[in-house]
Amino acid sequence: MTNHSPGSASPPAAGVNLDGFMFFNATEARTLDAMTARIVPSEPDGLGAREAGVVTYLDHAVAGYFRELQSIYRVGLQRLDSYCLAKAGAVFAGLSVSRQDEILREFDTGIGVSAAGADTERLEADSVEPILTRFFAIVREHTIQGMFCDPIYGGNRDFVGWKLIGFPGAQWEYTEEQMRPGFDATTIPILSLADLQRSRVFRHD
Amino acid sequence: MTKKKEAIVVGLGASGGIIAAELAKAGVKVTALEKGPHYPEDHFRDKQDEIRYYTRGALVPHLSTNPITWRARDGQTARLLPWASGPLGTTEPLHLPPSIGTGGGTLHWGGAVWRHREADFHMRSALIKRYGAAAIPEGTSIVDWPFGYDDLEPYYDRVEWELGVSGQAGNINGELVAGGNPFEAPRKRGYPMPPLRSAAANSRFVEATRRLGLHPFPQAAAIASEDYKSLKGCVYCGFCHGYPCHVNAKQTSHVTSVPEGLASGNLDIIPFARVIQVNRDGGRVKGVSYIDAVGKVHEIEADIVVLATYSLENTRLLLQSGINANGQVGKHFMTHCFGWSTGVVPEFTNSFMGPLVGAHVVDDYTSELIPDNDLGVVWGSPITSFPGDTQPIEASHNTPPGMRKWGSEYKEWFASSYRRIFSMHTQTSSLPYAGGYCDLDPNIKDPFGQPALRITHDWMPHDINSMKFFTRVKQAIAKEMGMTEFWEEPNPPPYHLSTHEVGTHRMGLDPETSVVDPYGESHECEKLFAVGGGQFPTLPSYNPTMTIQALAFLTADRITGKI
């Protein structure tokens, strides 16, 4: 381990988030790694966005399905760093975690997804940095997706997200016993969609 | 120009699938034009994918290609549904426009099925009888349906037995049956399959509502609880509402109806066919124009055309085709307000197991059963338990108000609560107001150059008061259930579509005040049928699809000359 002082941003663990990027450059990936680590922190159990490989999920999603969000990611990442430089004297990834949290709170509207579209214009109009308000809402949402998606999407690596919440994943079925009150679902081996596809046994065909 | 067809059915969803199959089985040569794919019956074996089906809405046409716009009231500029096309790039919380492809909305529906109450067929008369004529809220066009429960009962029976429904009867020929809904309208016989199993938290709901003097019963479900005809028994995977079924337990027209139509040899399906216009020859339908998978426009002729493209797209096509002489198309828009209420129970109940409709309901306050109240609510709603079928990303969106949705506190809360989440919901009916309607958007067009449908709708005091009334009841139930946290969605909610949009091509006997007759045939254009929820004169608080299916059987009987 490095000897960085408590309260400073921890570097990504060795071997994590080094899958290679299709869209983000190294600086962008580093900023997103720091942001997503504040959205779902790794402490105290090592089950956070960093371990789940959320930045890989973001990169795959933005390079492909969310192509129309490429511009907001690119602009948002640059604007966040220039905002942090002006306000705190360092780029986002270079700030302490408590300072990072303070910065993100400035742009957190707290709105839910269903209300997001309806309220976006009003909330952004109230924001000193409308682009960062929108950018944070998007990264927050995509971080959750990267935590709890099936691992085939690049996130939820080693089922980190599903282990955190006790979700057994892509199950074909649940039994009557498993559906009784108090049943501990962590006793069910977690499955990925890839497992279902690999060993497809159709009980009903 | 191709050879003239006998019948064209546009859309193979809840109603189109039934009508296409029934016509084909009766010997009518049917050409079905489906906007989406023709799915093989085993297409969805690996559907346990929340990103694909929930977050990214893989089954639904996106607003970029199928735009719908909304504004609260006249004079405002409408924009793409803001709650469904926000900057976050998600399609949730609603699957609208509904799924396309063979099966349509029944690919992804939750499968809650209801026979309407007897009073739901004559809401106007019932209100006047109970409260006097002054009780009809000003500016509404509440009317009675052109037929009653007894007329539709045989068709409800056909849906239950020909397509397959699981449930527990509560009233057979006037005799109450233990365990069922004591308030239901009399039925001739029970259900062909027993009720589904429920996720664990449902038992708390059942016990609590009983202690409160209410009468819980199992929700009737369009999901097979055991093998039945072409359906297989549910395996309770929990990826259900919003998802296709991997074992074909869900009653979906691409499993129940389309294969029967194809087997008759009389059904020809053209997938990826986007109908852009209904063509007419004076007062009679002539055919339709559509754009095929590679963008080529075709015009085909037929003796009969059935539009079964959901209330909203039916309305858009009628307006776009200039079939609206009496100005009634698009009027009387109604939808449901869900009243989502969520909380946390003490023990693990594994909220990700089982189908949405493996659940109990109480009907004590539904429709005309609502007691006199200080809020002026005149038409009530069932209260439905929602113990399972909640995947992680969906659950992450519904957290207690006031809690930051990121950081350590959020992580801790979600890690400890996800397996103990329980919801309830109501479904209060909106009333048909003059200010709630659909027309063609003057500004926004789809990529094919056609105008989007524009919805003008705001929640009215009766909607807001209905939500308030039922919040009180649900809070009492939550307390009795021993829930440790409990919260409500905002009132009024941010959305204005619920997937239960109805009324916009109203059926009636009078050609001046309605669009179609009780069989769904246009008053204005002979042999043109516009079917589905758009026909509903009023919106009961029950889910509409089983009545849509019953009406589809009625239309099919009419076209084939059986009635």
mmCIF file of N, CA and C in Angstrom, chain A residues 82-160:
data_model
loop_
_atom_site.group_PDB
_atom_site.id
_atom_site.type_symbol
_atom_site.label_atom_id
_atom_site.label_comp_id
_atom_site.label_asym_id
_atom_site.label_seq_id
_atom_site.Cartn_x
_atom_site.Cartn_y
_atom_site.Cartn_z
ATOM 1 N N SER A 82 -11.971 22.112 -14.370
ATOM 2 C CA SER A 82 -11.673 23.549 -14.328
ATOM 3 C C SER A 82 -12.388 24.207 -13.154
ATOM 4 N N TYR A 83 -13.568 23.723 -12.810
ATOM 5 C CA TYR A 83 -14.276 24.241 -11.641
ATOM 6 C C TYR A 83 -13.468 23.953 -10.369
ATOM 7 N N CYS A 84 -12.981 22.727 -10.252
ATOM 8 C CA CYS A 84 -12.222 22.341 -9.056
ATOM 9 C C CYS A 84 -10.903 23.112 -8.965
ATOM 10 N N LEU A 85 -10.250 23.315 -10.095
ATOM 11 C CA LEU A 85 -9.003 24.084 -10.101
ATOM 12 C C LEU A 85 -9.232 25.501 -9.601
ATOM 13 N N ALA A 86 -10.315 26.116 -10.108
ATOM 14 C CA ALA A 86 -10.596 27.502 -9.726
ATOM 15 C C ALA A 86 -11.024 27.594 -8.276
ATOM 16 N N LYS A 87 -11.773 26.616 -7.827
ATOM 17 C CA LYS A 87 -12.375 26.709 -6.504
ATOM 18 C C LYS A 87 -11.496 26.097 -5.421
ATOM 19 N N ALA A 88 -10.769 25.031 -5.765
ATOM 20 C CA ALA A 88 -10.047 24.273 -4.732
ATOM 21 C C ALA A 88 -8.578 24.069 -5.059
ATOM 22 N N GLY A 89 -8.149 24.566 -6.178
ATOM 23 C CA GLY A 89 -6.720 24.548 -6.467
ATOM 24 C C GLY A 89 -6.173 23.235 -7.000
ATOM 25 N N ALA A 90 -7.046 22.288 -7.319
ATOM 26 C CA ALA A 90 -6.574 21.019 -7.891
ATOM 27 C C ALA A 90 -7.683 20.420 -8.741
ATOM 28 N N VAL A 91 -7.317 19.533 -9.650
ATOM 29 C CA VAL A 91 -8.352 18.828 -10.404
ATOM 30 C C VAL A 91 -9.117 17.905 -9.458
ATOM 31 N N PHE A 92 -10.294 17.442 -9.877
ATOM 32 C CA PHE A 92 -11.168 16.677 -8.975
ATOM 33 C C PHE A 92 -10.440 15.485 -8.364
ATOM 34 N N ALA A 93 -9.759 14.731 -9.200
ATOM 35 C CA ALA A 93 -9.121 13.508 -8.701
ATOM 36 C C ALA A 93 -7.998 13.809 -7.722
ATOM 37 N N GLY A 94 -7.514 15.040 -7.717
ATOM 38 C CA GLY A 94 -6.422 15.398 -6.820
ATOM 39 C C GLY A 94 -6.889 15.932 -5.482
ATOM 40 N N LEU A 95 -8.178 16.055 -5.278
ATOM 41 C CA LEU A 95 -8.707 16.598 -4.024
ATOM 42 C C LEU A 95 -8.882 15.500 -2.987
ATOM 43 N N SER A 96 -8.971 15.906 -1.723
ATOM 44 C CA SER A 96 -9.286 14.932 -0.666
ATOM 45 C C SER A 96 -10.720 14.440 -0.861
ATOM 46 N N VAL A 97 -11.026 13.275 -0.322
ATOM 47 C CA VAL A 97 -12.386 12.742 -0.522
ATOM 48 C C VAL A 97 -13.437 13.650 0.104
ATOM 49 N N SER A 98 -13.111 14.265 1.221
ATOM 50 C CA SER A 98 -14.128 15.133 1.831
ATOM 51 C C SER A 98 -14.365 16.362 0.957
ATOM 52 N N ARG A 99 -13.309 16.879 0.343
ATOM 53 C CA ARG A 99 -13.471 18.015 -0.577
ATOM 54 C C ARG A 99 -14.236 17.560 -1.830
ATOM 55 N N GLN A 100 -13.943 16.355 -2.294
ATOM 56 C CA GLN A 100 -14.679 15.816 -3.451
ATOM 57 C C GLN A 100 -16.179 15.734 -3.140
ATOM 58 N N ASP A 101 -16.478 15.232 -1.933
ATOM 59 C CA ASP A 101 -17.896 15.138 -1.546
ATOM 60 C C ASP A 101 -18.554 16.516 -1.537
ATOM 61 N N GLU A 102 -17.836 17.503 -1.003
ATOM 62 C CA GLU A 102 -18.406 18.856 -0.955
ATOM 63 C C GLU A 102 -18.702 19.376 -2.356
ATOM 64 N N ILE A 103 -17.760 19.154 -3.249
ATOM 65 C CA ILE A 103 -17.948 19.625 -4.639
ATOM 66 C C ILE A 103 -19.158 18.921 -5.268
ATOM 67 N N LEU A 104 -19.249 17.619 -5.103
ATOM 68 C CA LEU A 104 -20.356 16.881 -5.746
ATOM 69 C C LEU A 104 -21.701 17.317 -5.160
ATOM 70 N N ARG A 105 -21.722 17.599 -3.865
ATOM 71 C CA ARG A 105 -22.978 18.039 -3.241
ATOM 72 C C ARG A 105 -23.484 19.339 -3.857
ATOM 73 N N GLU A 106 -22.558 20.167 -4.295
ATOM 74 C CA GLU A 106 -22.984 21.429 -4.927
ATOM 75 C C GLU A 106 -23.809 21.171 -6.179
ATOM 76 N N PHE A 107 -23.562 20.041 -6.815
ATOM 77 C CA PHE A 107 -24.248 19.764 -8.085
ATOM 78 C C PHE A 107 -25.305 18.679 -7.955
ATOM 79 N N ASP A 108 -25.560 18.241 -6.742
ATOM 80 C CA ASP A 108 -26.547 17.183 -6.519
ATOM 81 C C ASP A 108 -27.907 17.820 -6.286
ATOM 82 N N THR A 109 -28.810 17.584 -7.217
ATOM 83 C CA THR A 109 -30.149 18.151 -7.074
ATOM 84 C C THR A 109 -31.039 17.250 -6.241
ATOM 85 N N GLY A 110 -30.596 16.019 -6.037
ATOM 86 C CA GLY A 110 -31.378 15.109 -5.226
ATOM 87 C C GLY A 110 -32.643 14.590 -5.892
ATOM 88 N N ILE A 111 -32.778 14.868 -7.168
ATOM 89 C CA ILE A 111 -34.030 14.460 -7.812
ATOM 90 C C ILE A 111 -33.955 13.016 -8.260
ATOM 91 N N GLY A 112 -35.113 12.375 -8.248
ATOM 92 C CA GLY A 112 -35.194 10.996 -8.696
ATOM 93 C C GLY A 112 -35.277 10.942 -10.203
ATOM 94 N N VAL A 113 -35.143 9.735 -10.709
ATOM 95 C CA VAL A 113 -35.134 9.567 -12.161
ATOM 96 C C VAL A 113 -36.442 9.999 -12.798
ATOM 97 N N SER A 114 -37.550 9.597 -12.199
ATOM 98 C CA SER A 114 -38.820 9.874 -12.866
ATOM 99 C C SER A 114 -39.081 11.368 -12.909
ATOM 100 N N ALA A 115 -38.579 12.081 -11.921
ATOM 101 C CA ALA A 115 -38.794 13.524 -11.907
ATOM 102 C C ALA A 115 -37.701 14.264 -12.675
ATOM 103 N N ALA A 116 -36.653 13.524 -13.036
ATOM 104 C CA ALA A 116 -35.484 14.198 -13.591
ATOM 105 C C ALA A 116 -35.839 15.017 -14.822
ATOM 106 N N GLY A 117 -36.510 14.394 -15.766
ATOM 107 C CA GLY A 117 -36.825 15.119 -16.982
ATOM 108 C C GLY A 117 -37.733 16.297 -16.708
ATOM 109 N N ALA A 118 -38.742 16.057 -15.893
ATOM 110 C CA ALA A 118 -39.734 17.098 -15.651
ATOM 111 C C ALA A 118 -39.116 18.313 -14.966
ATOM 112 N N ASP A 119 -38.149 18.061 -14.070
ATOM 113 C CA ASP A 119 -37.625 19.159 -13.275
ATOM 114 C C ASP A 119 -36.271 19.667 -13.751
ATOM 115 N N THR A 120 -35.717 19.024 -14.748
ATOM 116 C CA THR A 120 -34.351 19.327 -15.136
ATOM 117 C C THR A 120 -34.153 20.801 -15.468
ATOM 118 N N GLU A 121 -35.066 21.333 -16.274
ATOM 119 C CA GLU A 121 -34.850 22.707 -16.727
ATOM 120 C C GLU A 121 -34.851 23.683 -15.564
ATOM 121 N N ARG A 122 -35.794 23.491 -14.649
ATOM 122 C CA ARG A 122 -35.884 24.397 -13.519
ATOM 123 C C ARG A 122 -34.630 24.285 -12.633
ATOM 124 N N LEU A 123 -34.242 23.048 -12.348
ATOM 125 C CA LEU A 123 -33.112 22.847 -11.460
ATOM 126 C C LEU A 123 -31.820 23.327 -12.097
ATOM 127 N N GLU A 124 -31.710 23.116 -13.388
ATOM 128 C CA GLU A 124 -30.494 23.563 -14.051
ATOM 129 C C GLU A 124 -30.443 25.085 -14.119
ATOM 130 N N ALA A 125 -31.598 25.696 -14.254
ATOM 131 C CA ALA A 125 -31.628 27.156 -14.300
ATOM 132 C C ALA A 125 -31.169 27.744 -12.971
ATOM 133 N N ASP A 126 -31.438 26.994 -11.868
ATOM 134 C CA ASP A 126 -31.037 27.471 -10.542
ATOM 135 C C ASP A 126 -29.563 27.217 -10.254
ATOM 136 N N SER A 127 -28.929 26.425 -11.086
ATOM 137 C CA SER A 127 -27.567 25.998 -10.784
ATOM 138 C C SER A 127 -26.565 27.009 -11.322
ATOM 139 N N VAL A 128 -25.477 27.177 -10.574
ATOM 140 C CA VAL A 128 -24.430 28.070 -11.074
ATOM 141 C C VAL A 128 -23.710 27.427 -12.255
ATOM 142 N N GLU A 129 -23.697 26.116 -12.288
ATOM 143 C CA GLU A 129 -23.038 25.381 -13.371
ATOM 144 C C GLU A 129 -24.021 24.342 -13.909
ATOM 145 N N PRO A 130 -24.955 24.761 -14.772
ATOM 146 C CA PRO A 130 -26.000 23.828 -15.220
ATOM 147 C C PRO A 130 -25.447 22.546 -15.839
ATOM 148 N N ILE A 131 -24.348 22.653 -16.554
ATOM 149 C CA ILE A 131 -23.799 21.451 -17.183
ATOM 150 C C ILE A 131 -23.337 20.461 -16.123
ATOM 151 N N LEU A 132 -22.727 20.979 -15.052
ATOM 152 C CA LEU A 132 -22.243 20.059 -14.012
ATOM 153 C C LEU A 132 -23.400 19.443 -13.230
ATOM 154 N N THR A 133 -24.472 20.177 -13.082
ATOM 155 C CA THR A 133 -25.656 19.615 -12.428
ATOM 156 C C THR A 133 -26.185 18.428 -13.226
ATOM 157 N N ARG A 134 -26.289 18.622 -14.520
ATOM 158 C CA ARG A 134 -26.761 17.523 -15.366
ATOM 159 C C ARG A 134 -25.756 16.388 -15.402
ATOM 160 N N PHE A 135 -24.490 16.747 -15.530
ATOM 161 C CA PHE A 135 -23.437 15.740 -15.627
ATOM 162 C C PHE A 135 -23.420 14.851 -14.387
ATOM 163 N N PHE A 136 -23.531 15.457 -13.215
ATOM 164 C CA PHE A 136 -23.502 14.653 -11.999
ATOM 165 C C PHE A 136 -24.705 13.707 -11.943
ATOM 166 N N ALA A 137 -25.888 14.211 -12.332
ATOM 167 C CA ALA A 137 -27.082 13.344 -12.316
ATOM 168 C C ALA A 137 -26.878 12.135 -13.232
ATOM 169 N N ILE A 138 -26.250 12.365 -14.366
ATOM 170 C CA ILE A 138 -26.014 11.265 -15.312
ATOM 171 C C ILE A 138 -24.991 10.280 -14.758
ATOM 172 N N VAL A 139 -23.890 10.793 -14.241
ATOM 173 C CA VAL A 139 -22.850 9.890 -13.717
ATOM 174 C C VAL A 139 -23.384 9.106 -12.522
ATOM 175 N N ARG A 140 -24.172 9.763 -11.678
ATOM 176 C CA ARG A 140 -24.756 9.061 -10.526
ATOM 177 C C ARG A 140 -25.612 7.893 -10.997
ATOM 178 N N GLU A 141 -26.490 8.187 -11.963
ATOM 179 C CA GLU A 141 -27.376 7.148 -12.477
ATOM 180 C C GLU A 141 -26.584 6.011 -13.127
ATOM 181 N N HIS A 142 -25.616 6.367 -13.925
ATOM 182 C CA HIS A 142 -24.847 5.331 -14.623
ATOM 183 C C HIS A 142 -23.956 4.541 -13.663
ATOM 184 N N THR A 143 -23.566 5.163 -12.565
ATOM 185 C CA THR A 143 -22.787 4.436 -11.562
ATOM 186 C C THR A 143 -23.640 3.334 -10.930
ATOM 187 N N ILE A 144 -24.889 3.675 -10.642
ATOM 188 C CA ILE A 144 -25.799 2.661 -10.093
ATOM 189 C C ILE A 144 -25.985 1.526 -11.104
ATOM 190 N N GLN A 145 -26.135 1.893 -12.356
ATOM 191 C CA GLN A 145 -26.265 0.856 -13.386
ATOM 192 C C GLN A 145 -25.021 -0.032 -13.417
ATOM 193 N N GLY A 146 -23.852 0.595 -13.335
ATOM 194 C CA GLY A 146 -22.602 -0.165 -13.375
ATOM 195 C C GLY A 146 -22.389 -1.031 -12.144
ATOM 196 N N MET A 147 -22.994 -0.644 -11.026
ATOM 197 C CA MET A 147 -22.920 -1.463 -9.806
ATOM 198 C C MET A 147 -23.785 -2.710 -9.918
ATOM 199 N N PHE A 148 -24.991 -2.532 -10.472
ATOM 200 C CA PHE A 148 -26.000 -3.593 -10.344
ATOM 201 C C PHE A 148 -26.372 -4.257 -11.664
ATOM 202 N N CYS A 149 -25.685 -3.904 -12.752
ATOM 203 C CA CYS A 149 -25.943 -4.554 -14.044
ATOM 204 C C CYS A 149 -25.440 -5.990 -13.999
ATOM 205 N N ASP A 150 -25.824 -6.759 -14.979
ATOM 206 C CA ASP A 150 -25.199 -8.067 -15.133
ATOM 207 C C ASP A 150 -23.737 -7.839 -15.537
ATOM 208 N N PRO A 151 -22.826 -8.699 -15.062
ATOM 209 C CA PRO A 151 -21.406 -8.485 -15.408
ATOM 210 C C PRO A 151 -21.120 -8.480 -16.914
ATOM 211 N N ILE A 152 -22.014 -9.007 -17.723
ATOM 212 C CA ILE A 152 -21.747 -8.969 -19.171
ATOM 213 C C ILE A 152 -21.628 -7.536 -19.687
ATOM 214 N N TYR A 153 -22.126 -6.551 -18.903
ATOM 215 C CA TYR A 153 -22.033 -5.155 -19.332
ATOM 216 C C TYR A 153 -20.747 -4.473 -18.892
ATOM 217 N N GLY A 154 -19.868 -5.187 -18.218
ATOM 218 C CA GLY A 154 -18.574 -4.603 -17.845
ATOM 219 C C GLY A 154 -18.499 -4.131 -16.399
ATOM 220 N N GLY A 155 -19.639 -3.897 -15.769
ATOM 221 C CA GLY A 155 -19.650 -3.500 -14.361
ATOM 222 C C GLY A 155 -19.972 -4.697 -13.478
ATOM 223 N N ASN A 156 -20.277 -4.409 -12.184
ATOM 224 C CA ASN A 156 -20.645 -5.477 -11.239
ATOM 225 C C ASN A 156 -19.660 -6.640 -11.310
ATOM 226 N N ARG A 157 -18.387 -6.293 -11.431
ATOM 227 C CA ARG A 157 -17.335 -7.313 -11.582
ATOM 228 C C ARG A 157 -17.298 -8.209 -10.351
ATOM 229 N N ASP A 158 -17.129 -9.483 -10.586
ATOM 230 C CA ASP A 158 -17.135 -10.473 -9.490
ATOM 231 C C ASP A 158 -18.400 -10.353 -8.633
ATOM 232 N N PHE A 159 -19.455 -9.864 -9.205
ATOM 233 C CA PHE A 159 -20.755 -9.711 -8.520
ATOM 234 C C PHE A 159 -20.656 -8.795 -7.296
ATOM 235 N N VAL A 160 -19.733 -7.843 -7.347
ATOM 236 C CA VAL A 160 -19.531 -6.952 -6.197
ATOM 237 C C VAL A 160 -20.822 -6.232 -5.805
#
